[in-house]
Short mmCIF file of C-alpha atoms in Angstrom, two decimals:
data_model
loop_
_atom_site.label_atom_id
_atom_site.label_comp_id
_atom_site.label_asym_id
_atom_site.label_seq_id
_atom_site.Cartn_x
_atom_site.Cartn_y
_atom_site.Cartn_z
CA UNK A 1 -9.37 27.75 -24.40
CA UNK A 2 -12.02 27.56 -21.70
CA UNK A 3 -11.09 26.00 -18.35
CA UNK A 4 -12.80 22.72 -17.53
CA UNK A 5 -15.09 22.46 -14.57
CA UNK A 6 -14.56 19.66 -12.09
CA UNK A 7 -17.70 17.95 -13.41
CA UNK A 8 -16.45 18.17 -17.00
CA UNK A 9 -13.06 16.82 -15.99
CA UNK A 10 -14.61 13.80 -14.28
CA UNK A 11 -17.16 13.09 -17.01
CA UNK A 12 -15.03 13.65 -20.12
CA UNK A 13 -13.27 10.68 -21.67
CA UNK A 14 -9.51 10.91 -21.12
CA UNK A 15 -8.81 10.45 -24.82
CA UNK A 16 -11.05 13.41 -25.63
CA UNK A 17 -9.34 15.47 -22.91
CA UNK A 18 -5.87 14.89 -24.30
CA UNK A 19 -6.97 15.43 -27.89
CA UNK A 20 -6.16 11.91 -29.03
CA UNK A 21 -7.00 11.37 -32.68
CA UNK A 22 -10.22 9.45 -33.35
CA UNK A 23 -8.12 7.07 -35.43
CA UNK A 24 -6.17 5.84 -32.40
CA UNK A 25 -6.18 2.05 -32.49
CA UNK A 26 -7.63 -0.19 -29.82
CA UNK A 27 -4.13 -1.49 -29.04
CA UNK A 28 -2.79 2.05 -28.62
CA UNK A 29 -5.69 2.92 -26.31
CA UNK A 30 -5.12 -0.21 -24.25
CA UNK A 31 -1.39 0.55 -23.97
CA UNK A 32 -2.12 4.10 -22.79
CA UNK A 33 -4.72 2.88 -20.31
CA UNK A 34 -2.23 0.35 -18.94
CA UNK A 35 0.39 3.08 -18.47
CA UNK A 36 -2.15 5.30 -16.72
CA UNK A 37 -3.20 2.40 -14.48
CA UNK A 38 0.43 1.67 -13.57
CA UNK A 39 1.05 5.34 -12.79
CA UNK A 40 -2.00 5.50 -10.53
CA UNK A 41 -1.04 2.23 -8.84
CA UNK A 42 2.51 3.46 -8.17
CA UNK A 43 1.26 6.75 -6.74
CA UNK A 44 -1.27 5.01 -4.49
CA UNK A 45 1.37 2.60 -3.20
CA UNK A 46 3.71 5.53 -2.50
CA UNK A 47 0.97 7.33 -0.55
CA UNK A 48 0.23 4.20 1.46
CA UNK A 49 3.92 3.68 2.26
CA UNK A 50 4.23 7.33 3.34
CA UNK A 51 1.43 6.84 5.85
CA UNK A 52 2.77 3.63 7.38
CA UNK A 53 5.70 3.09 9.72
CA UNK A 54 8.40 0.58 8.79
CA UNK A 55 6.77 -1.99 11.06
CA UNK A 56 3.34 -1.34 9.55
CA UNK A 57 4.79 -1.73 6.05
CA UNK A 58 6.03 -5.19 7.05
CA UNK A 59 2.59 -6.04 8.42
CA UNK A 60 0.96 -4.74 5.25
CA UNK A 61 3.30 -6.86 3.11
CA UNK A 62 2.30 -9.91 5.14
CA UNK A 63 -1.38 -9.12 4.58
CA UNK A 64 -0.73 -8.71 0.85
CA UNK A 65 0.70 -12.23 0.80
CA UNK A 66 -2.60 -13.47 2.23
CA UNK A 67 -4.66 -11.65 -0.37
CA UNK A 68 -6.11 -8.37 -1.51
CA UNK A 69 -9.08 -8.55 0.85
CA UNK A 70 -6.81 -8.93 3.87
CA UNK A 71 -4.60 -6.08 2.70
CA UNK A 72 -7.58 -3.74 2.23
CA UNK A 73 -8.93 -4.67 5.65
CA UNK A 74 -5.53 -3.91 7.18
CA UNK A 75 -5.46 -0.50 5.50
CA UNK A 76 -8.89 0.26 6.95
CA UNK A 77 -7.50 -0.35 10.45
CA UNK A 78 -4.94 2.36 9.68
CA UNK A 79 -7.64 4.77 8.42
CA UNK A 80 -6.43 4.44 4.84
CA UNK A 81 -9.21 4.27 2.26
CA UNK A 82 -7.68 2.53 -0.76
CA UNK A 83 -10.59 3.30 -3.08
CA UNK A 84 -10.49 6.98 -2.15
CA UNK A 85 -6.75 7.12 -2.87
CA UNK A 86 -7.30 5.52 -6.28
CA UNK A 87 -10.06 8.00 -7.10
CA UNK A 88 -7.95 10.97 -5.98
CA UNK A 89 -4.91 9.85 -7.96
CA UNK A 90 -7.07 9.12 -11.02
CA UNK A 91 -8.45 12.65 -10.99
CA UNK A 92 -4.99 14.13 -10.40
CA UNK A 93 -3.53 12.20 -13.33
CA UNK A 94 -6.44 13.10 -15.58
CA UNK A 95 -5.95 16.77 -14.66
CA UNK A 96 -2.21 16.56 -15.34
CA UNK A 97 -2.76 14.95 -18.73
CA UNK A 98 -5.42 17.51 -19.69
CA UNK A 99 -3.11 20.36 -18.63
CA UNK A 100 -0.20 18.84 -20.53
CA UNK A 101 -2.30 18.56 -23.68
CA UNK A 102 -3.58 22.13 -23.24
CA UNK A 103 -0.06 23.51 -22.69
CA UNK A 104 1.15 21.81 -25.85
CA UNK A 105 -1.61 23.31 -27.97
CA UNK A 106 -3.62 20.13 -28.44
CA UNK A 107 -7.23 21.06 -29.12
CA UNK A 108 -10.10 19.24 -27.52
#
């Protein structure tokens, strides 16, 4: 099987990448998307926590209580680009899922 280029990886639908059957139901797709979203969210939070000191984590938690906008602004002051982290983790997860499907003989 031919290796995917970066462009193909980014542009190809995740369900096509993992070889999901065309008959997959809307509910099944939504459940898989939710699991992927939760995985990405957990990974991004872990990366943020790794970059902050204990005191900064407390400050970040306080900002989160105020709202998402305040939390994102706080991260910017710490040179943490939330959107970039989400994009990176999305691509990493998509790559992992494509590799997993490939290694288990699922055809695209």
